[in-house]
């Protein structure tokens, strides 16, 4: 039996389009200080046995081996450290890797440090770097751009299942408006001193009227690009119980992958990997994995549910922090996670199930659309948010009680890369 | 080369340039065949799968694949129009991208669609792949056009 | 208790200054095929539960998220995968990460895939990229270049301990000449069709007469820069016993780190971390960690020895594959690993202890100076070499019996980054 | 822009350019102080450590550090002469690098040594840091010279 693993602390920096006031390592220190000093824990910095460093790309700073700068800057030499990378899922993979390090006995107390500083190149170059994370021999040279890839997938989802642009807009409204109660969020100018000036609440109409970036996706359907950092501390059961009275347990972790070029998914060789509550006949007609869905997301959920003993996610989960790179991908992911049947994701948002006051709130933090997407920090931010939610202290950290999900006992964090090339799902429980 | 962009905080602006010599390795034949007007894919006879983009090794059994010629005819699987892009392609905007289902190919192929009437484009529409006469030795040397 | 973890298969590509005949993913397939098909195992590709992908930098190909291309190209979707990075120690960290994945129960059978293709930029640009893995605010702008950093450290070692250029040259001769019996080696034109034409055996005089790159380091003191790939398969005890009659166990793993800027090492705040066979009084006069030694190497060895129950490495180890980025760093590492006292590393090579026929052969493969340094593949190559050595099949794979260490039962692989920023030590046993 | 370097295998040569806007964040003061002729380091009074390069946060206790002026006098800890380098510095070859022990600083500092007589250089030799009058806003704006 592997050792039980708990989360015992979390910290975030303020997120911003450009945190020019600090270097990347200074941003990491901002989040690390919060994790070490602002959580109610019995733990000193010297008790950390090693670190898992999470960032996406050397390209953004033209500094290779940045993991070493972080390990060094935060003063953890000569202890073990490793850098994890997997595009947009970097943070989720890092949390999973930290789990493996603690569960295997290599580390007793591990700090996960996620960060990205995307503002050292202009936005179009930043988008180009992200597009360099698609196949540069085949997909990039034709005008590759991630919003285009997601638009193709969203259009197929609309075609296959009848999903609408209005439903997508509802996701943007939910996440953006949730973010207005989270002081770390980039779209929250009332609470975050580094926020965008034109942030604030939005309506479905605002989204529908925002300009197309790649049909059917509009500007307000698309996630932010951020500077910032997030830090989690994980510990073995024995250590966790000494560190805090309210450890939050990692009870399941899953990781899936899919083809770098979404078109290479073997449409005719595979069926839908089934979740416990699903019936084979639901998907007899469905070509899978198509470009309408994320097989890696489904696979990661399947593994995590199995490990955590979850047989009906909609009932057994109290909240989800989900990688809403696009409003369409949040809807697609509802289905991959088995919250509803494939094809019914649009209905779920329409019915308010995932709203802050719904049966299963998704992205109370504001997610990538409302709060931040500083790539290597993103999955770690989700872990910090889930930790605070399950401890019941989200209000204290967010600076507003509105985001705290009452009596939350079990949640899922979902981290996602590329066109679904890497996806992780992690279950956390009180 | 370096210029100061701001003094508080100090921000310096510096260009960085790299020249890449990229080898297409064993997928070379795809590009060199285009000059003969041929569209080539690779096939694993053992797994009965045909791949475009070509793969030199079969992902299912790791055997080496063989080259096969394909017709380049097919249908649109899904489409989009881009109004924004990464730095390199800003000059081309707006343009259309499609995934196409090609005859005899098991994978979907991502390419540009060149058409005068975007309004007629729909999922299932017939297309034909075209080959550039002025090769840049990139995947952009081929594209889809309506086949009516 | 974590699960026991074994190595059950290994594979290498031919290494070369430029493998232009294949793409990076095609090189990985070359090594993966050898691992799956040329080892004596009862294992099919479908039995692999997930992969750990090891490569250093996106800069060399301008392709981000390359880990996904590899996972996809080798046909492992939708199973778990993660990319590990830590500069020169990337491979060693990946082996350690695979250990953590198997020991923790996340994977039963894991493939580690290491590769790098450094030939898509010219050599001076490649050296510049490697220098970008030093601090780009402080160390790079003054003319940063890794051979310069190592020269500074080597000079201090000479000053502090009396180490000589002749002793360094002996390391180059040993490793280069060992490589002449290894068909994968880049300096072996007789056996490797992709080798450098001016390879072959060398003498101490050749090294001493080769031009200075950075005093006291000369061209032949410095490792290769390569294209190539290496693959290992690890398995849990239960699986390993079904896969092979001769699993090789990973009985210890350690990872250490140090300051990104070697000058930042806290010379006055720390002493030498002691190994079991050492005495405190040996090092009363020694300022440590200085720039003469690698604290991270020492720390990684300390952890690995403790885990594997090694109290006298010189006696208990039968061979070592060591990250000989420079001849000077092989000598420094002898000391970090406790094979001799700090300051006595030069004597060790002089006395022939680490020769192919010595008491403790180091780098029978030829190491980074004789065989290859394709960064992300390097630490994995060491693991493959050690696996073959401990199975007693090195001769078969190398194409020459001369490199096989007789009756080798226990060995250490040592992976190293930067100026000692990340170092791993892994103990493998028959 | 792309040119063919070889046809078998197909190798294409392509330049790639990036413009970086790099912020020195809270270490800005080091660079802006140079124009006043001041060499500044940071110090953690709690841990009694002085850092150059400056660190805005103490690695030992994570407290914020404060700025302190240093003399720039010191001694050579180790040295080398470079005869080869990365692409960017090929034009400067050969040149000298040194780690210096600076008065009042707990870390070693890596810098260039500018001297007319390299043969006289040895470990322990006194040096003094010099500041460029023509700043490039890089660590190369300071260097060591023999202090005799
Ligand atoms: Zn096949
Ligand atoms: Zn302090």
Short mmCIF file of N, CA and C in Angstrom, two decimals, chain A residues 285-368:
data_model
loop_
_atom_site.label_atom_id
_atom_site.label_comp_id
_atom_site.label_asym_id
_atom_site.label_seq_id
_atom_site.Cartn_x
_atom_site.Cartn_y
_atom_site.Cartn_z
N UNK A 285 -23.61 4.87 -31.14
CA UNK A 285 -23.52 5.63 -32.39
C UNK A 285 -22.32 6.58 -32.44
N UNK A 286 -21.66 6.74 -31.30
CA UNK A 286 -20.65 7.81 -31.21
C UNK A 286 -19.28 7.36 -31.70
N UNK A 287 -18.75 8.08 -32.71
CA UNK A 287 -17.39 7.84 -33.19
C UNK A 287 -16.43 8.43 -32.15
N UNK A 288 -15.54 7.60 -31.59
CA UNK A 288 -14.74 8.04 -30.45
C UNK A 288 -13.40 7.39 -30.48
N UNK A 289 -12.31 8.08 -30.15
CA UNK A 289 -12.23 9.51 -29.84
C UNK A 289 -12.28 10.36 -31.10
N UNK A 290 -13.25 11.22 -31.17
CA UNK A 290 -13.29 12.18 -32.27
C UNK A 290 -12.60 13.45 -31.84
N UNK A 291 -12.73 14.49 -32.67
CA UNK A 291 -12.19 15.78 -32.25
C UNK A 291 -13.22 16.58 -31.46
N UNK A 292 -14.40 15.97 -31.23
CA UNK A 292 -15.44 16.65 -30.44
C UNK A 292 -15.19 16.55 -28.95
N UNK A 293 -14.32 15.61 -28.53
CA UNK A 293 -14.15 15.33 -27.11
C UNK A 293 -12.68 15.11 -26.80
N UNK A 294 -12.39 14.99 -25.49
CA UNK A 294 -11.01 14.80 -25.06
C UNK A 294 -10.85 13.43 -24.41
N UNK A 295 -10.36 12.48 -25.21
CA UNK A 295 -10.16 11.13 -24.68
C UNK A 295 -9.25 11.13 -23.45
N UNK A 296 -8.24 12.01 -23.46
CA UNK A 296 -7.30 12.07 -22.32
C UNK A 296 -8.02 12.51 -21.05
N UNK A 297 -8.99 13.42 -21.21
CA UNK A 297 -9.76 13.87 -20.05
C UNK A 297 -10.59 12.73 -19.49
N UNK A 298 -11.23 12.01 -20.39
CA UNK A 298 -12.01 10.85 -19.98
C UNK A 298 -11.14 9.81 -19.26
N UNK A 299 -9.99 9.53 -19.84
CA UNK A 299 -9.10 8.52 -19.27
C UNK A 299 -8.57 8.95 -17.89
N UNK A 300 -8.24 10.22 -17.76
CA UNK A 300 -7.73 10.69 -16.46
C UNK A 300 -8.82 10.59 -15.39
N UNK A 301 -10.05 10.91 -15.78
CA UNK A 301 -11.17 10.82 -14.83
C UNK A 301 -11.42 9.36 -14.44
N UNK A 302 -11.39 8.49 -15.44
CA UNK A 302 -11.63 7.07 -15.18
C UNK A 302 -10.66 6.54 -14.12
N UNK A 303 -9.37 6.87 -14.30
CA UNK A 303 -8.36 6.41 -13.33
C UNK A 303 -8.58 7.01 -11.94
N UNK A 304 -8.84 8.32 -11.92
CA UNK A 304 -8.97 9.01 -10.62
C UNK A 304 -10.21 8.51 -9.87
N UNK A 305 -11.31 8.34 -10.59
CA UNK A 305 -12.54 7.85 -9.94
C UNK A 305 -12.33 6.45 -9.38
N UNK A 306 -11.64 5.61 -10.15
CA UNK A 306 -11.40 4.23 -9.71
C UNK A 306 -10.60 4.24 -8.41
N UNK A 307 -9.56 5.08 -8.39
CA UNK A 307 -8.69 5.13 -7.22
C UNK A 307 -9.43 5.69 -6.00
N UNK A 308 -10.30 6.67 -6.24
CA UNK A 308 -11.00 7.32 -5.13
C UNK A 308 -12.34 6.65 -4.81
N UNK A 309 -12.70 5.62 -5.57
CA UNK A 309 -13.96 4.93 -5.32
C UNK A 309 -15.20 5.74 -5.70
N UNK A 310 -15.06 6.57 -6.71
CA UNK A 310 -16.20 7.39 -7.13
C UNK A 310 -16.97 6.68 -8.24
N UNK A 311 -18.26 6.46 -8.02
CA UNK A 311 -19.07 5.74 -9.01
C UNK A 311 -20.09 6.65 -9.66
N UNK A 312 -20.32 7.81 -9.06
CA UNK A 312 -21.24 8.77 -9.68
C UNK A 312 -20.75 10.19 -9.40
N UNK A 313 -19.92 10.71 -10.30
CA UNK A 313 -19.22 11.98 -10.01
C UNK A 313 -20.17 13.14 -9.74
N UNK A 314 -21.26 13.24 -10.47
CA UNK A 314 -22.17 14.38 -10.28
C UNK A 314 -22.68 14.41 -8.84
N UNK A 315 -22.94 13.24 -8.28
CA UNK A 315 -23.44 13.19 -6.90
C UNK A 315 -22.32 13.24 -5.87
N UNK A 316 -21.18 12.62 -6.20
CA UNK A 316 -20.17 12.46 -5.15
C UNK A 316 -19.16 13.60 -5.09
N UNK A 317 -19.16 14.45 -6.08
CA UNK A 317 -18.25 15.60 -6.03
C UNK A 317 -19.02 16.84 -5.59
N UNK A 318 -18.37 17.67 -4.78
CA UNK A 318 -19.02 18.89 -4.29
C UNK A 318 -18.61 20.12 -5.09
N UNK A 319 -17.46 20.08 -5.72
CA UNK A 319 -17.06 21.17 -6.62
C UNK A 319 -15.91 20.71 -7.49
N UNK A 320 -15.68 21.46 -8.56
CA UNK A 320 -14.62 21.14 -9.52
C UNK A 320 -13.90 22.44 -9.90
N UNK A 321 -12.57 22.37 -9.94
CA UNK A 321 -11.81 23.43 -10.62
C UNK A 321 -11.33 22.82 -11.93
N UNK A 322 -11.77 23.38 -13.02
CA UNK A 322 -11.63 22.77 -14.35
C UNK A 322 -10.88 23.70 -15.29
N UNK A 323 -10.07 23.12 -16.15
CA UNK A 323 -9.21 23.89 -17.06
C UNK A 323 -10.03 24.47 -18.22
N UNK A 324 -10.68 25.61 -17.97
CA UNK A 324 -11.54 26.24 -18.98
C UNK A 324 -10.71 27.12 -19.92
N UNK A 325 -9.85 26.48 -20.71
CA UNK A 325 -9.06 27.23 -21.70
C UNK A 325 -10.00 27.95 -22.65
N UNK A 326 -11.11 27.30 -22.95
CA UNK A 326 -12.17 27.88 -23.80
C UNK A 326 -13.51 27.50 -23.17
N UNK A 327 -14.52 28.31 -23.42
CA UNK A 327 -15.85 27.98 -22.92
C UNK A 327 -16.28 26.64 -23.49
N UNK A 328 -15.94 26.40 -24.76
CA UNK A 328 -16.31 25.13 -25.39
C UNK A 328 -15.65 23.96 -24.68
N UNK A 329 -14.40 24.14 -24.27
CA UNK A 329 -13.72 22.99 -23.65
C UNK A 329 -14.24 22.73 -22.25
N UNK A 330 -14.77 23.75 -21.57
CA UNK A 330 -15.43 23.45 -20.29
C UNK A 330 -16.64 22.56 -20.53
N UNK A 331 -17.42 22.88 -21.55
CA UNK A 331 -18.61 22.07 -21.87
C UNK A 331 -18.19 20.65 -22.28
N UNK A 332 -17.17 20.56 -23.12
CA UNK A 332 -16.70 19.23 -23.54
C UNK A 332 -16.21 18.43 -22.33
N UNK A 333 -15.57 19.14 -21.41
CA UNK A 333 -14.99 18.45 -20.25
C UNK A 333 -16.06 17.97 -19.28
N UNK A 334 -17.18 18.68 -19.17
CA UNK A 334 -18.30 18.16 -18.36
C UNK A 334 -18.59 16.71 -18.77
N UNK A 335 -18.55 16.50 -20.08
CA UNK A 335 -18.89 15.17 -20.62
C UNK A 335 -17.75 14.17 -20.38
N UNK A 336 -16.53 14.63 -20.62
CA UNK A 336 -15.37 13.75 -20.39
C UNK A 336 -15.34 13.28 -18.94
N UNK A 337 -15.70 14.17 -18.02
CA UNK A 337 -15.67 13.84 -16.59
C UNK A 337 -16.90 13.03 -16.18
N UNK A 338 -17.82 12.84 -17.10
CA UNK A 338 -19.00 12.03 -16.79
C UNK A 338 -20.03 12.74 -15.94
N UNK A 339 -20.02 14.07 -15.95
CA UNK A 339 -21.04 14.81 -15.18
C UNK A 339 -22.38 14.72 -15.87
N UNK A 340 -22.33 14.44 -17.17
CA UNK A 340 -23.53 14.24 -17.97
C UNK A 340 -23.12 13.38 -19.16
N UNK A 341 -24.10 12.93 -19.95
CA UNK A 341 -23.78 12.11 -21.13
C UNK A 341 -23.01 12.92 -22.16
N UNK A 342 -22.22 12.25 -22.98
CA UNK A 342 -21.62 12.93 -24.12
C UNK A 342 -22.72 13.57 -24.94
N UNK A 343 -22.51 14.85 -25.23
CA UNK A 343 -23.49 15.58 -26.03
C UNK A 343 -24.39 16.48 -25.21
N UNK A 344 -24.42 16.25 -23.89
CA UNK A 344 -25.36 16.98 -23.04
C UNK A 344 -24.69 18.09 -22.23
N UNK A 345 -23.40 18.36 -22.50
CA UNK A 345 -22.68 19.35 -21.71
C UNK A 345 -23.30 20.74 -21.77
N UNK A 346 -23.78 21.12 -22.92
CA UNK A 346 -24.40 22.43 -23.07
C UNK A 346 -25.60 22.60 -22.16
N UNK A 347 -26.36 21.52 -22.02
CA UNK A 347 -27.55 21.56 -21.14
C UNK A 347 -27.15 21.81 -19.69
N UNK A 348 -26.01 21.23 -19.30
CA UNK A 348 -25.58 21.32 -17.90
C UNK A 348 -25.36 22.77 -17.49
N UNK A 349 -24.72 23.53 -18.34
CA UNK A 349 -24.50 24.95 -18.00
C UNK A 349 -25.82 25.70 -18.07
N UNK A 350 -26.64 25.37 -19.05
CA UNK A 350 -27.95 26.02 -19.21
C UNK A 350 -28.81 25.85 -17.97
N UNK A 351 -28.74 24.65 -17.40
CA UNK A 351 -29.58 24.34 -16.23
C UNK A 351 -28.99 24.86 -14.92
N UNK A 352 -27.83 25.48 -15.01
CA UNK A 352 -27.25 26.08 -13.81
C UNK A 352 -26.60 25.11 -12.85
N UNK A 353 -26.42 23.86 -13.29
CA UNK A 353 -25.86 22.83 -12.41
C UNK A 353 -24.47 23.21 -11.92
N UNK A 354 -23.70 23.90 -12.78
CA UNK A 354 -22.31 24.20 -12.44
C UNK A 354 -22.11 25.63 -11.93
N UNK A 355 -23.21 26.33 -11.70
CA UNK A 355 -23.14 27.68 -11.16
C UNK A 355 -22.68 27.63 -9.70
N UNK A 356 -22.29 28.78 -9.18
CA UNK A 356 -21.81 28.87 -7.80
C UNK A 356 -22.86 28.30 -6.83
N UNK A 357 -24.15 28.49 -7.15
CA UNK A 357 -25.20 27.96 -6.28
C UNK A 357 -25.86 26.71 -6.86
N UNK A 358 -25.19 26.08 -7.83
CA UNK A 358 -25.74 24.87 -8.44
C UNK A 358 -25.38 23.62 -7.64
N UNK A 359 -25.80 22.46 -8.17
CA UNK A 359 -25.52 21.20 -7.49
C UNK A 359 -24.04 20.89 -7.47
N UNK A 360 -23.33 21.27 -8.52
CA UNK A 360 -21.90 20.96 -8.61
C UNK A 360 -21.17 22.16 -9.21
N UNK A 361 -20.84 23.13 -8.35
CA UNK A 361 -20.17 24.35 -8.84
C UNK A 361 -18.85 24.02 -9.53
N UNK A 362 -18.66 24.62 -10.69
CA UNK A 362 -17.40 24.45 -11.43
C UNK A 362 -16.72 25.81 -11.55
N UNK A 363 -15.48 25.85 -11.15
CA UNK A 363 -14.67 27.06 -11.19
C UNK A 363 -15.19 28.22 -10.32
N UNK A 364 -15.40 27.94 -9.05
CA UNK A 364 -15.72 29.05 -8.13
C UNK A 364 -14.63 30.12 -8.13
N UNK A 365 -13.41 29.74 -8.41
CA UNK A 365 -12.29 30.69 -8.42
C UNK A 365 -12.39 31.68 -9.58
N UNK A 366 -13.13 31.29 -10.62
CA UNK A 366 -13.13 32.06 -11.86
C UNK A 366 -12.40 31.33 -12.97
N UNK A 367 -11.60 30.35 -12.58
CA UNK A 367 -10.93 29.52 -13.60
C UNK A 367 -9.97 30.30 -14.47
N UNK A 368 -9.72 29.74 -15.64
CA UNK A 368 -8.74 30.33 -16.57
C UNK A 368 -9.34 31.54 -17.30
#
